[in-house]
Structure formats: C-alpha cells, structure tokens
Amino acid sequence: MVRVGGEVLECELRGALRGRAGGSVVVAGDEVWVTATGPRKGAIEAVRPRRTKLARLAPPPGGPGDRDAPAREKVLAANVDRLLVVVAARDPEYKLGFIDRLLVAAAKGGLEPVVVWNKVDLAESDRDLRARLESDAALYRGLGVPALLVSARRGDGIEALRAALDGRIAVLAGPSGAGKSSLANALQPGLKLRTGEVSASTRKGRHVTTRVSLLPLDSGGYLVDTPGVRAFGFYDVSPDELSSFFPEFARHAVRCRFPDCKHGVEPACAVRAAVESGGGGGGGGGGVDRRRYESYRRILESLAEA
Ligand code: GDP
Ligand code: ZN
C-alpha cells in the first residue's frame, strides 16, 4: 500500500520491477513513484535510491541446509533514521554478539543505533544480572551508542526511549519475545489497532509499506516493526571492511605489523594487544573491550565461512 497525499492506494509492481523479484524490490519506508490505475489503485513505476537501509542475508529458500542457493539480500526497511536493537534483560537471554551484529548492520546501512534492554523488571531481584546489564550498557555508551534499560510492562525508561526516537523514523529489531510489540504499544497505546493498514508520506516522495508496517507516533516520527530477527547474517559486508564498523579499533590498528591486518591470528596485531593489556571497559578510555573483540572475531569467522 502506498500513501499518496491523504490517500492510500493499493499498488502492484510495474512489470520491469516485478522481474527483479526477490522480496526486497520495494520495502517499508521506500519512496516510490506511482501512477493511478483506477479508484484507490495504482502501479509502482520506480523506487527511489535508498538513503539508508537495514539489510541482512536472506535465509536460503530451501531452508538452513540449502547451501547451494546463491546469497541474496533481504532489506528489512529503507530510509529509516534509527535502529532500536531490542533485547530482553532475560527471557530470552541476550547475547552481546547479536547486538554487535546489528550495530554492524546499522553502520553499514547508515542508521543510528540505540540499544534497548527491555524487561528490566525481571532483573530487580537478581543482583548479578543487574550488574551485568549496567556494565554492558556502559560498554555501548562508552562507544557513543545510546543504551537504555527499560520495562514495557512497568513503564521504566519509556520516556527516555521516546526522547531517543526524537521524532524520527525508527525500526525495531531483535529476537522474538524480547518485547518489541510491547514496547511499540508502551510508546503509543493502541498502536496495534493500526498495525498493517497505514503507510505514510513524510517527505516529498511517496512511502510504501509491504509486509512490515510504518506506524505513526503521536509524539512525532514513525516506528517500523519487523518480524523477529534471531540469527543475523550479512549479505555484503567484507572481512576487510568489518573492522571499520568497530570504530574503537582504529587508533590501535595503525600499529599492527601488517597494513592489511584483520586483527585475527596475525602476529603483532596491536588491536589484540590492546585487548590483552586491558583498559577496555567501555571503549571510552581508548582500549578495546574483550566483549567487543570476541564479537568481532566471531563475525569475522562467519564471514570467512560464507
Ligand atoms: P516481541 O516478540 O519482541 O514483539 O515480544 P512481545 O512484545 O510479544 O513480548 C513477549 C513477551 O514478553 C510477552 O509475554 C510480554 O508480555 C512480555 N513482556 C514484554 N515486555 C515486558 C516487560 O517489560 N517485562 C516483562 N516482565 N515482560 C514483558
Ligand atoms: Zn591487527
């Protein structure tokens, strides 16, 4: 569906676009050119170049075992300003590696990330968990990434989250069960009722929504809901560029012995040395935190396998 001015048109893809199928030709947030083809009907003629995009490797059509299928890109949302990485303090347990993967996707696609730990109410009586949450949140804040501890159920941190959205277009991504729908409803009570029927035009072009929806917030801005994302593979991130998405590595990387060091098992790697000598703890002090380095190594290995 495409919103054109105040009207919503049921649209189909023009033939040339249909030929380029694969699921990512037109996605939520895209700006498109349409021509009217009938009452409340139109055809999408062209899609504008995307300002930003959140993309991942598409799951192979034949399931996880289908190793022969060519890699395809799955774009989850276009022209979105913010990525809200939503994980739960517990139930389900969160993994920093997952957060770091989404931060790479955000940097690659031009989105500003915010990390959100929901369900902090479940951590209240667990001192160890609370300490870990604070420490992990501090790690990202040290990297300049806003990190919020919230509870959709109790309302903690919802105002701060609304402020972080700041009237822009944001996409929620995280494993199912983390509380994305609950957070969307905490931000905008009654939002669910409008899910799936509204798309919007905020700029000159036209916006279109397909399976994911663009949900308007009274406080300004929009939320884009995505289906739960558990494993997050990359479509077009190369091993060479991966470290550029870990900006705290840069000041050390200049001292690696090899100019093309990938900070894996190479000898005299200054990034690895920075991890070993400590001084991480958030990255603000100029060190490299072991948690981030381990994420990096795991992603690097997964890129090498692909
Ligand atoms: P989604 O799959 O990410 O959209 O997650 P949902 O919003 O459907 O939430 C999954 C489950 O977690 C539901 O049973 C919610 O009631 C519960 N839940 C959501 N937010 C909170 C919270 O802040 N605290 C607690 N204790 N449970 C929550
Ligand atoms: Zn190195």
Short mmCIF file of C-alpha atoms and ligand atoms in Angstrom, two decimals:
data_model
loop_
_atom_site.label_atom_id
_atom_site.label_comp_id
_atom_site.label_asym_id
_atom_site.label_seq_id
_atom_site.Cartn_x
_atom_site.Cartn_y
_atom_site.Cartn_z
CA MET A 1 0.00 0.00 0.00
CA VAL A 2 1.26 3.43 -0.87
CA ARG A 3 0.20 6.68 0.69
CA VAL A 4 -0.09 9.49 -1.81
CA GLY A 5 -1.04 12.71 -0.09
CA GLY A 6 -4.03 11.79 2.07
CA GLU A 7 -4.97 8.74 0.08
CA VAL A 8 -3.84 5.14 0.36
CA LEU A 9 -3.54 3.24 -2.87
CA GLU A 10 -3.45 -0.49 -3.27
CA CYS A 11 -0.45 -0.86 -5.56
CA GLU A 12 1.08 -3.51 -7.72
CA LEU A 13 4.57 -3.52 -9.15
CA ARG A 14 5.07 -2.47 -12.75
CA GLY A 15 6.41 -5.27 -14.90
CA ALA A 16 10.04 -4.17 -15.01
CA LEU A 17 10.19 -4.12 -11.21
CA ARG A 18 8.41 -7.41 -10.89
CA GLY A 19 11.15 -9.01 -12.96
CA ARG A 20 13.67 -8.05 -10.30
CA ALA A 21 11.79 -10.03 -7.68
CA GLY A 22 13.41 -11.44 -4.57
CA GLY A 23 11.40 -9.71 -1.89
CA SER A 24 13.47 -6.56 -1.50
CA VAL A 25 12.40 -4.56 -4.55
CA VAL A 26 10.01 -2.44 -2.50
CA VAL A 27 10.20 -2.49 1.30
CA ALA A 28 8.76 -0.50 4.19
CA GLY A 29 9.92 3.09 4.07
CA ASP A 30 10.67 3.13 0.36
CA GLU A 31 9.81 6.21 -1.61
CA VAL A 32 8.24 5.28 -4.91
CA TRP A 33 6.72 6.81 -7.98
CA VAL A 34 3.20 5.62 -8.65
CA THR A 35 0.65 6.15 -11.37
CA ALA A 36 -3.06 5.82 -10.69
CA THR A 37 -4.61 2.86 -12.43
CA GLY A 38 -8.13 3.04 -11.01
CA PRO A 39 -10.09 4.09 -7.96
CA ARG A 40 -7.73 3.66 -4.98
CA LYS A 41 -5.43 1.61 -7.17
CA GLY A 42 -2.00 2.32 -8.56
CA ALA A 43 1.14 0.87 -10.01
CA ILE A 44 4.65 1.38 -8.65
CA GLU A 45 6.80 2.58 -11.52
CA ALA A 46 10.13 3.11 -9.81
CA VAL A 47 11.79 3.09 -6.42
CA ARG A 48 13.99 5.97 -5.32
CA PRO A 49 17.54 5.25 -4.26
CA ARG A 50 17.51 4.40 -0.56
CA ARG A 51 19.00 6.92 1.83
CA THR A 52 19.54 4.22 4.46
CA LYS A 53 18.71 0.56 4.67
CA LEU A 54 18.64 -2.22 7.20
CA ALA A 55 19.60 -5.36 5.34
CA ARG A 56 20.58 -8.90 6.08
CA LEU A 57 21.38 -12.08 4.28
CA ALA A 58 18.14 -13.68 3.12
CA PRO A 59 17.55 -17.16 4.51
CA PRO A 60 18.11 -19.72 1.72
CA PRO A 61 14.83 -20.66 0.03
CA GLY A 62 15.36 -24.34 0.75
CA GLY A 63 15.91 -23.85 4.50
CA PRO A 64 19.14 -23.68 6.52
CA GLY A 65 20.58 -26.79 4.82
CA ASP A 66 20.27 -25.29 1.34
CA ARG A 67 23.94 -24.40 0.85
CA ASP A 68 23.86 -24.17 -2.93
CA ALA A 69 21.40 -21.30 -3.13
CA PRO A 70 23.04 -18.03 -4.21
CA ALA A 71 23.32 -15.39 -1.48
CA ARG A 72 20.50 -12.88 -1.62
CA GLU A 73 19.92 -9.66 0.21
CA LYS A 74 16.85 -9.14 2.36
CA VAL A 75 16.14 -5.48 3.03
CA LEU A 76 14.02 -5.10 6.16
CA ALA A 77 13.42 -1.36 5.94
CA ALA A 78 14.51 1.65 3.92
CA ASN A 79 15.03 5.35 4.68
CA VAL A 80 14.92 4.75 8.41
CA ASP A 81 16.97 7.01 10.71
CA ARG A 82 17.30 4.89 13.82
CA LEU A 83 17.76 1.23 14.63
CA LEU A 84 16.42 0.18 18.01
CA VAL A 85 18.17 -3.04 18.90
CA VAL A 86 15.71 -4.61 21.34
CA VAL A 87 16.81 -7.44 23.60
CA ALA A 88 15.40 -8.68 26.90
CA ALA A 89 17.26 -8.45 30.20
CA ARG A 90 16.20 -12.10 30.45
CA ASP A 91 13.60 -14.44 28.92
CA PRO A 92 15.02 -14.75 26.35
CA GLU A 93 18.64 -14.36 27.41
CA TYR A 94 20.54 -11.75 25.41
CA LYS A 95 23.82 -12.16 23.58
CA LEU A 96 26.21 -9.28 23.05
CA GLY A 97 27.26 -10.88 19.78
CA PHE A 98 23.76 -10.37 18.47
CA ILE A 99 23.75 -6.70 19.49
CA ASP A 100 27.14 -6.20 17.83
CA ARG A 101 25.92 -7.78 14.61
CA LEU A 102 23.01 -5.36 14.48
CA LEU A 103 25.36 -2.46 15.18
CA VAL A 104 27.41 -3.53 12.16
CA ALA A 105 24.25 -3.66 10.06
CA ALA A 106 23.25 -0.19 11.29
CA ALA A 107 26.65 1.30 10.47
CA LYS A 108 26.69 -0.39 7.09
CA GLY A 109 23.21 0.85 6.25
CA GLY A 110 23.53 4.39 7.61
CA LEU A 111 21.21 4.05 10.64
CA GLU A 112 21.95 5.45 14.09
CA PRO A 113 21.65 2.65 16.65
CA VAL A 114 20.13 2.65 20.12
CA VAL A 115 20.46 -0.46 22.29
CA VAL A 116 17.41 -1.21 24.42
CA TRP A 117 17.27 -3.79 27.19
CA ASN A 118 13.62 -4.45 27.91
CA LYS A 119 12.13 -6.37 30.87
CA VAL A 120 14.45 -4.80 33.47
CA ASP A 121 11.66 -5.54 35.96
CA LEU A 122 12.77 -9.17 35.74
CA ALA A 123 16.28 -8.22 36.88
CA GLU A 124 15.18 -6.42 40.01
CA SER A 125 15.88 -9.19 42.49
CA ASP A 126 18.94 -10.53 40.67
CA ARG A 127 21.94 -8.51 41.71
CA ASP A 128 24.39 -10.25 39.34
CA LEU A 129 22.16 -9.72 36.35
CA ARG A 130 21.66 -6.08 37.22
CA ALA A 131 25.39 -5.54 37.46
CA ARG A 132 25.91 -7.23 34.12
CA LEU A 133 23.22 -5.10 32.49
CA GLU A 134 24.78 -1.91 33.82
CA SER A 135 28.21 -2.98 32.68
CA ASP A 136 27.03 -3.97 29.20
CA ALA A 137 25.05 -0.75 28.81
CA ALA A 138 28.13 1.23 29.87
CA LEU A 139 30.15 -0.58 27.22
CA TYR A 140 27.93 0.79 24.45
CA ARG A 141 27.58 4.24 25.98
CA GLY A 142 31.36 4.37 26.01
CA LEU A 143 31.25 3.81 22.27
CA GLY A 144 28.79 6.66 21.83
CA VAL A 145 25.79 4.40 21.32
CA PRO A 146 22.79 5.27 23.50
CA ALA A 147 21.87 2.29 25.70
CA LEU A 148 18.63 2.21 27.66
CA LEU A 149 17.29 -0.10 30.34
CA VAL A 150 13.51 -0.15 30.11
CA SER A 151 10.41 -2.09 31.02
CA ALA A 152 7.48 -2.05 28.66
CA ARG A 153 5.41 -3.67 31.39
CA ARG A 154 6.18 -1.21 34.19
CA GLY A 155 6.93 1.84 32.10
CA ASP A 156 10.54 2.38 33.26
CA GLY A 157 12.60 4.24 30.70
CA ILE A 158 9.79 4.70 28.18
CA GLU A 159 10.10 8.49 28.29
CA ALA A 160 13.84 8.21 27.67
CA LEU A 161 13.14 5.90 24.75
CA ARG A 162 10.62 8.33 23.31
CA ALA A 163 13.21 11.08 23.63
CA ALA A 164 15.80 8.92 21.87
CA LEU A 165 13.41 8.46 18.95
CA ASP A 166 13.29 12.21 18.67
CA GLY A 167 10.57 12.42 16.04
CA ARG A 168 12.49 10.34 13.52
CA ILE A 169 11.74 7.07 11.77
CA ALA A 170 12.94 4.10 13.78
CA VAL A 171 12.96 0.39 13.15
CA LEU A 172 12.72 -2.16 15.94
CA ALA A 173 14.81 -5.28 15.55
CA GLY A 174 15.51 -8.09 17.94
CA PRO A 175 14.69 -11.68 18.75
CA SER A 176 11.05 -12.56 19.09
CA GLY A 177 9.92 -12.45 22.68
CA ALA A 178 12.21 -9.54 23.57
CA GLY A 179 9.16 -7.30 23.76
CA LYS A 180 9.18 -5.27 20.55
CA SER A 181 5.40 -5.20 20.21
CA SER A 182 5.03 -4.42 23.90
CA LEU A 183 7.48 -1.52 23.56
CA ALA A 184 5.68 -0.19 20.50
CA ASN A 185 2.46 -0.25 22.50
CA ALA A 186 4.08 1.38 25.51
CA LEU A 187 5.29 4.18 23.25
CA GLN A 188 1.89 4.55 21.69
CA PRO A 189 -1.02 2.87 23.43
CA GLY A 190 -3.49 1.49 20.92
CA LEU A 191 -0.86 1.28 18.23
CA LYS A 192 -1.61 -2.35 17.45
CA LEU A 193 -5.05 -1.44 16.18
CA ARG A 194 -3.46 0.46 13.37
CA THR A 195 -0.83 -2.11 12.50
CA GLY A 196 -0.79 -3.21 8.95
CA GLU A 197 -3.03 -0.59 7.47
CA VAL A 198 -1.06 2.61 7.38
CA SER A 199 1.84 3.84 5.40
CA ALA A 200 2.92 7.39 5.33
CA SER A 201 4.47 10.17 3.40
CA THR A 202 6.78 12.43 5.36
CA ARG A 203 8.88 13.85 2.61
CA LYS A 204 8.39 14.80 -0.96
CA GLY A 205 8.33 11.25 -2.23
CA ARG A 206 5.83 8.56 -1.54
CA HIS A 207 6.30 5.96 1.13
CA VAL A 208 5.14 2.45 0.74
CA THR A 209 4.73 -0.38 3.18
CA THR A 210 4.56 -4.02 2.37
CA ARG A 211 4.63 -6.77 4.96
CA VAL A 212 6.21 -4.62 7.64
CA SER A 213 4.32 -1.57 8.73
CA LEU A 214 5.15 2.06 9.25
CA LEU A 215 3.36 3.14 12.42
CA PRO A 216 2.85 6.84 13.15
CA LEU A 217 3.54 8.05 16.71
CA ASP A 218 1.67 10.97 18.26
CA SER A 219 4.98 12.22 19.64
CA GLY A 220 6.20 12.54 16.06
CA GLY A 221 8.10 10.09 13.94
CA TYR A 222 7.34 6.55 12.95
CA LEU A 223 8.07 3.05 14.09
CA VAL A 224 8.76 0.26 11.67
CA ASP A 225 8.09 -3.17 13.04
CA THR A 226 10.00 -6.14 11.64
CA PRO A 227 9.45 -9.82 12.14
CA GLY A 228 11.68 -11.24 14.88
CA VAL A 229 15.32 -11.44 13.89
CA ARG A 230 17.28 -14.15 15.63
CA ALA A 231 20.34 -15.06 13.62
CA PHE A 232 21.59 -12.13 11.62
CA GLY A 233 23.85 -12.86 8.66
CA PHE A 234 25.43 -10.27 6.42
CA TYR A 235 24.91 -10.03 2.72
CA ASP A 236 27.62 -7.64 1.59
CA VAL A 237 29.99 -6.97 4.47
CA SER A 238 33.55 -7.98 3.53
CA PRO A 239 36.16 -9.24 6.01
CA ASP A 240 38.32 -6.26 5.01
CA GLU A 241 35.78 -3.65 5.97
CA LEU A 242 34.47 -5.36 9.10
CA SER A 243 36.86 -3.58 11.48
CA SER A 244 35.66 -0.20 10.20
CA PHE A 245 32.37 -0.99 11.97
CA PHE A 246 34.29 -1.36 15.26
CA PRO A 247 35.48 2.25 15.42
CA GLU A 248 37.35 1.77 18.71
CA PHE A 249 39.84 -0.48 16.88
CA ALA A 250 41.07 2.24 14.57
CA ARG A 251 43.57 4.01 16.83
CA HIS A 252 45.28 0.70 17.57
CA ALA A 253 45.06 -0.79 14.09
CA VAL A 254 47.55 1.75 12.74
CA ARG A 255 50.22 -0.02 14.83
CA CYS A 256 49.53 -3.56 13.56
CA ARG A 257 52.55 -5.07 11.82
CA PHE A 258 50.64 -5.78 8.63
CA PRO A 259 48.76 -2.96 6.97
CA ASP A 260 46.02 -5.39 5.92
CA CYS A 261 45.82 -6.99 9.37
CA LYS A 262 42.34 -8.32 10.09
CA HIS A 263 43.09 -8.50 13.81
CA GLY A 264 42.56 -12.24 13.93
CA VAL A 265 45.55 -14.57 14.35
CA GLU A 266 48.10 -12.31 12.63
CA PRO A 267 51.37 -11.77 14.53
CA ALA A 268 51.96 -8.39 16.16
CA CYS A 269 48.36 -7.28 15.99
CA ALA A 270 48.01 -4.10 18.02
CA VAL A 271 44.24 -4.48 18.36
CA ARG A 272 44.63 -7.87 20.01
CA ALA A 273 47.41 -6.43 22.18
CA ALA A 274 45.05 -3.64 23.27
CA VAL A 275 42.55 -6.28 24.38
CA GLU A 276 45.18 -8.26 26.29
CA SER A 277 46.55 -5.22 28.08
CA GLY A 278 43.08 -4.43 29.44
CA GLY A 279 41.80 -0.90 29.65
CA GLY A 280 38.63 -1.78 27.78
CA GLY A 281 35.56 -1.39 29.90
CA GLY A 282 33.57 0.76 27.56
CA GLY A 283 35.98 1.92 24.94
CA GLY A 284 35.83 5.47 26.25
CA GLY A 285 39.30 5.11 27.72
CA GLY A 286 40.72 4.20 24.34
CA GLY A 287 41.12 0.49 24.99
CA VAL A 288 39.42 -2.38 23.22
CA ASP A 289 36.90 -4.27 25.28
CA ARG A 290 37.23 -8.04 25.18
CA ARG A 291 33.47 -8.46 24.68
CA ARG A 292 33.58 -6.40 21.51
CA TYR A 293 36.73 -8.08 20.26
CA GLU A 294 35.16 -11.51 20.72
CA SER A 295 32.10 -10.40 18.75
CA TYR A 296 34.39 -9.14 16.05
CA ARG A 297 36.28 -12.43 15.83
CA ARG A 298 33.08 -14.44 15.63
CA ILE A 299 31.68 -12.25 12.87
CA LEU A 300 34.99 -12.42 11.02
CA GLU A 301 34.90 -16.21 11.18
CA SER A 302 31.31 -16.31 9.96
CA LEU A 303 32.23 -14.07 7.02
CA ALA A 304 35.11 -16.35 6.13
CA GLU A 305 32.81 -19.37 6.14
CA ALA A 306 30.19 -17.73 3.94
P1 GDP B 1 8.12 -9.43 20.53
O1 GDP B 1 8.07 -10.83 20.00
O2 GDP B 1 9.52 -8.92 20.55
O3 GDP B 1 7.19 -8.48 19.86
O4 GDP B 1 7.70 -9.52 22.08
P2 GDP B 1 6.27 -9.24 22.77
O5 GDP B 1 6.02 -7.78 22.86
O6 GDP B 1 5.23 -10.08 22.13
O7 GDP B 1 6.57 -9.77 24.26
C1 GDP B 1 6.95 -11.11 24.53
C2 GDP B 1 6.56 -11.47 25.95
O8 GDP B 1 7.29 -10.69 26.89
C3 GDP B 1 5.09 -11.20 26.25
O9 GDP B 1 4.61 -12.25 27.05
C4 GDP B 1 5.11 -9.89 27.02
O10 GDP B 1 4.03 -9.77 27.89
C5 GDP B 1 6.41 -10.00 27.77
N1 GDP B 1 6.98 -8.67 28.06
C6 GDP B 1 7.11 -7.62 27.21
N2 GDP B 1 7.68 -6.58 27.83
C7 GDP B 1 7.91 -6.94 29.10
C8 GDP B 1 8.49 -6.28 30.25
O11 GDP B 1 8.91 -5.12 30.22
N3 GDP B 1 8.57 -7.03 31.39
C9 GDP B 1 8.14 -8.32 31.47
N4 GDP B 1 8.27 -8.95 32.63
N5 GDP B 1 7.59 -8.95 30.41
C10 GDP B 1 7.47 -8.29 29.26
ZN ZN B 2 45.65 -6.17 13.82
#
